[in-house]
Amino acid sequence: MQLAHYLGLLHRSQETLGQAFREVGEAHRDEHDVFHQCRRLARQCDRHAESLAPFAEHYGEDAPAEPDRLHATLFEGTREGPLGLLRDLHDLYLMASECDMAWTLVGQAAQGARDTDLLEVVQACEGETATQLKWLKSRLMEAAPQALVVAE
Amino acid sequence: MRADMHLAEGVDEADVERWVQSASTLHSNGDGFDLAVKDGRLVGVRGRVVDRVNRGRLDPKDVYGWEGLASPDRLTRPLVRRGGELVETDWDTAMGLIVDRSKELLQGPGGWGRFGFYTTGQLFLEEYYTLAVIGKAGIGTPHMDGNTRLCTATAGAALKQSFGTDGQPGSYADVDHCDTIALWGHNVAETQTVLWMRMLDRLAGPDRPRLVVADPRLTPVAREADVHLPVRPGTNLALMNGVLRELIANGWVDEDYVGEHTLGFDELRSTVEAYTPERVEEICGVDAGAVREAARILGTAERLLSTVLQGFYQSNQATAAACQVNNLHLLRGMIGRPGAGLYQMNGQPSAQNTRETGADGDLPGFRNWDNQEHIRQLAELWKVDPMTIPHWAPPSHAMQVFRQAELGSIKLLWISATNPAVSLPELARVRSILESEELLVVVQDLFLTETAMLADVVLACASSAEKTGTLTNADRTVHLCERAVDPPGEARADLDIFLDYARRMDFRDRDGEPLIEWHDPESTFEAWKECSRGRPCDYTHITYDLLRDSPGIQWGGERLYTDGRFNTNPDYAETFGQDLGTGATNTEVEYRAKQPNGRAFLWTTEYEPSPEVPDDERPLLLTTGRTVYHFHTRTRTGRTPELVAAAPDVWVEVNAEDANRLGVGEGDVLRLESARGAVEAPVRVTGVRAGTVFVPFHYGYWDRDAAGPDGAPPRAANELTITAWDPVSKQPLFKVAAVRATAKGEG
C-alpha cells in the first residue's frame, strides 16, 4: 500500500517539526513564553512520531519504492529580532499544517484499511496538532502589529 | 461589637476631631475603617462596626500602617534625572517632560506601540478608569497592565474560562453558613487576617465546619485543618484531578445540576480517571489516604466554601488548577446559595477594580476584546473610532510590556504605585530593563522605591488617606474612602496626575470635544457607572451618597449565579475561551458552535511538570510568599515601627531534615542560588515540606538606599525566580524555582 509512504512522510514531518520547535524556541529564548511552549510542543511532536512508529513498520513491510519528491523542505533555520520571530512562527505554522493534513489523510487511509488502532492514534494526535496551530496563530496575531508597524 | 482601635501615643479618643470613612489599601480583604484626624494630621484608626466585611475588626497592618505615611522621606515634589541624579523640580517641568516625549512618540504610524503603562492594585477605581480611557481611547495602545498580573490574573482568567465573565460568585457571608471550608493555596491567616478571624469564630463555635487545606507549608491555617494536603509545589493540578476523580468514582456529584448547568462532564471524567490517589501520592507527595479523606469531606459537604489564592495562582498550571476548583463546585452544585460559595481571591485592595475598568489587560466592563459589538459599545461611549481601541489580540500582559521595553520597542514606561524592581521575577533582568538609556521611565509613588531610584521622572503622589475614591474587594463589596488629611508638600492624587496628563495631551473625541470630561472623583465614578451599565459589574445602583456611612455595597447582589445560569452566552461573555495548555484563543465561530446556552464549562487538562524542576545541580524547590506584617515591597509597612519590629528582615524556611543535611541550624545564614541569581538569608526551621524552602518576597533594598544588591548580600526573593508564566492567565511563576543551598556560617 502507498499508505506506507504517507506514514513515512508524516513521521518525518513530525520529527522535523519537533526539531524546528526546539530550534525556534532556543533562538528566541528571550521571548520566554515562546521558549517554554516550543519545548513543550517539541515533546508533543516526539510523542506523535513515536506513536506512528509501529504503524510505519507494519505497513512498510510490503511497500513499493518511495516516489520522487515525497518530502518538502519547509524550514531552513531561524532568524533574529521581532520580524524574525514572526517569520519563524509562520514557518512553524506551515510545518504544523503539513502534519495536520498528513494526519487527516492517514486517518482517511485508516478508515479505508479498517485499522481502528491507527484511527485512534490519528484522532489523538490530530487534536494536539490542531491546538499547536491554534497557539501559533494566536501568538503570531499578538506579535504582528508591534513587529510590523512599530518596531524599527 | 468589638471595634479595633489604635491611636498615636498621647492621643485619647476624646482628642480626635474627626473620624473619616476609609478602607484598607494594605491587603485585599476590603476592611472598612475610620481614620482619626487631629490638627490636620492622622492620629489613628478604628474599625467600622457597621461594615459588612470586617465588622470593626482590623488587620495588624491597618492598626499601625497609617503611621508609615508620615515618614519624613515621603516624596513631596516631582523629581527628574539630571546629570545622572534625581533632583527636585516643579510639576510643570515634570509633566512637560512626559508630555513632550509622549507627543514626539505619537508622531508617525504605530506611535501607540511605544507606550507602556504598568499600574497597580492599590489605587482607586476612578484612577484606573481614567487611565484605561487614556490608554485605550486617547493613545490607543494595548500595552496597559498592572502588578495584578502577578497576583490575581489567574482568578480573573479562571472565572472567565468557567463562567463566561469575571466576578466572584460568593459572599463573605458564606463563611457563616457553610459546613466545610477548603483553602487552596491560600494562607488566609497571613493575607486576609479578618477573613481568618471570621473562619476562626466558626471553628471555635458550635457546628464547627470541617477544614481542608492544600499548602506545602504547615501554616496556621494548615494546623487547624481536618486534612492538610502538603502538596509539592508545582503539582496542584494533579492533586485537583485526583480529588475530582474520587468525587466522580464515589458518586458525589449533583448529576441534575451538572446535566442542566454545565458542559464537558464526559471529557472531564475521562481526563481525571487516571489520577488515582496512589498516582496523586507519587506526583504530589501527599499521602493517598489523605487525598481520599479530603475528597470524602468535600464530596459529602452540604454547604461547601472554597477559597483560592497564590499557592495556586503563582504556580505551575495555575489557570487549570484554579478552574478545577470551579469544577469542584460545579460538580457538587455548590454555587449561588448561602454557605455554598467560591472565592477566587484577590491579592490587592483594588485588584478587582483594575479588572472592571480595564486598567489591567482586560477591557472595561468585563467586555470581550474579540467581540465587535463590545468594542462598538465602548467606541460609542467614548465617542471615538472603534479602530482606535486596540482589539486585534488580548491587551498586552505585564511580562510582554516589559519584554517590549527590553527590546527598545516601548520607549516610555509609566509605572504607578508599584515596585517592579522588587516584585517582578528575575530582578537582575528587570533592573537592567529599567536602566536602559532608550527608555523613559516615569514612576508615580509615595516614597523613593527601588523602582523610583531607577526612574527618569518621579511623580510624588498622595496616599489613600489623602484622596477620595472607591475600591472593591473579592466579594464585590464597594467601599468609599474620603480624603482625611492633605497630602504632604506638593504631592498630588493619582487621579489628578492622570487628568492633568490627559489635559496636556489634549486628547479629543471624534467631535473634537475633550475625551475626558470628568474632573474629580465623584464625576469620574459617575462616568464609570455608564461604562458598567448592563455588564455583570453594573455599578449604576451605587452613588457616593449611598456609600457614605454604609456597610459597603455589593454589585451583582449578595451572590452570583443563584439560578445556575452563567454568563457564557457568546454575545455577553468576556471571552471566547482559551486552550488551557497553550493559551491559544478560540475564535468566535468555534465558541458559538459550543452553544453554551448559559451553561458553565468544565475545563480540565492533564498534569504536566513545572518548566523548572529540581535536578542534581539545584536539588531544592524554592517557593516564595508573604508574612502578615508586610505588604508587597514594604514601601509603607517598612516605615511603620511596629511592623518592622515584628518582621525586620528576610529569612528562609527550611525543613528540619534538610537543615540537618545542610549542616545549618536556626539563625545560620544560607546562600540560595538559582540559574538567575542568589539570596542570602538566616534559617528558620519550620514545618515546610522536605525538599522545599520558602522565602518571603517583601525584602528589597530601599532601606539600604539602593535599588539592588550593589555588592551587599542579596535578599530579595525575586533575584531567584524564573521568567515564565501561565499560558492562559500570563501570571508569572513565583512558587516554583530550582535552587541549591550552601551554609554561609553562623548568623
Coordinates of C-alpha atoms in Angstrom, one line a residue, chain B residues 23-24 27-32 51-54 166-168 170-172 192 195 198 344-353 355-356 470-479 539 551-555:
Chain B
A23 CA -10.9 51.3 53.8
S24 CA -7.7 49.3 53.7
H27 CA -4.4 43.9 51.8
S28 CA -7.2 42.7 49.7
N29 CA -9.9 41.8 52.3
G30 CA -11.8 45.1 51.9
D31 CA -11.9 46.1 55.6
G32 CA -13.7 49.4 56.4
D51 CA -19.0 47.3 57.8
R52 CA -20.3 44.0 56.2
V53 CA -16.7 42.8 55.6
N54 CA -14.9 43.3 58.9
D166 CA -15.2 37.7 35.7
G167 CA -17.0 38.1 39.0
Q168 CA -16.5 36.0 42.2
G170 CA -19.5 34.0 46.6
S171 CA -20.2 36.4 49.5
Y172 CA -18.1 36.6 52.7
Q192 CA -6.6 38.4 55.0
L195 CA -11.4 36.8 57.0
R198 CA -14.3 35.0 60.8
Q344 CA -11.2 33.2 43.6
M345 CA -9.4 35.7 45.8
N346 CA -7.7 38.9 45.0
G347 CA -4.2 39.8 46.3
Q348 CA -4.5 43.5 46.4
P349 CA -7.1 46.0 47.8
S350 CA -8.4 47.2 44.5
A351 CA -7.3 44.5 42.1
Q352 CA -11.0 43.9 41.4
N353 CA -11.3 47.4 40.0
R355 CA -10.3 44.1 36.0
E356 CA -13.6 46.0 36.0
T470 CA -13.8 53.9 45.8
L471 CA -12.4 50.4 45.8
T472 CA -13.9 46.9 45.6
N473 CA -12.9 43.6 47.1
A474 CA -13.3 39.9 46.1
D475 CA -16.8 39.6 47.4
R476 CA -17.7 42.6 45.2
T477 CA -18.2 45.0 48.1
V478 CA -17.6 48.6 47.1
H479 CA -16.2 51.0 49.7
Y539 CA -22.5 50.0 39.3
P551 CA -21.7 48.9 55.4
G552 CA -20.3 48.7 51.9
I553 CA -22.4 48.0 48.8
Q554 CA -22.0 44.9 46.6
W555 CA -22.5 44.8 42.9

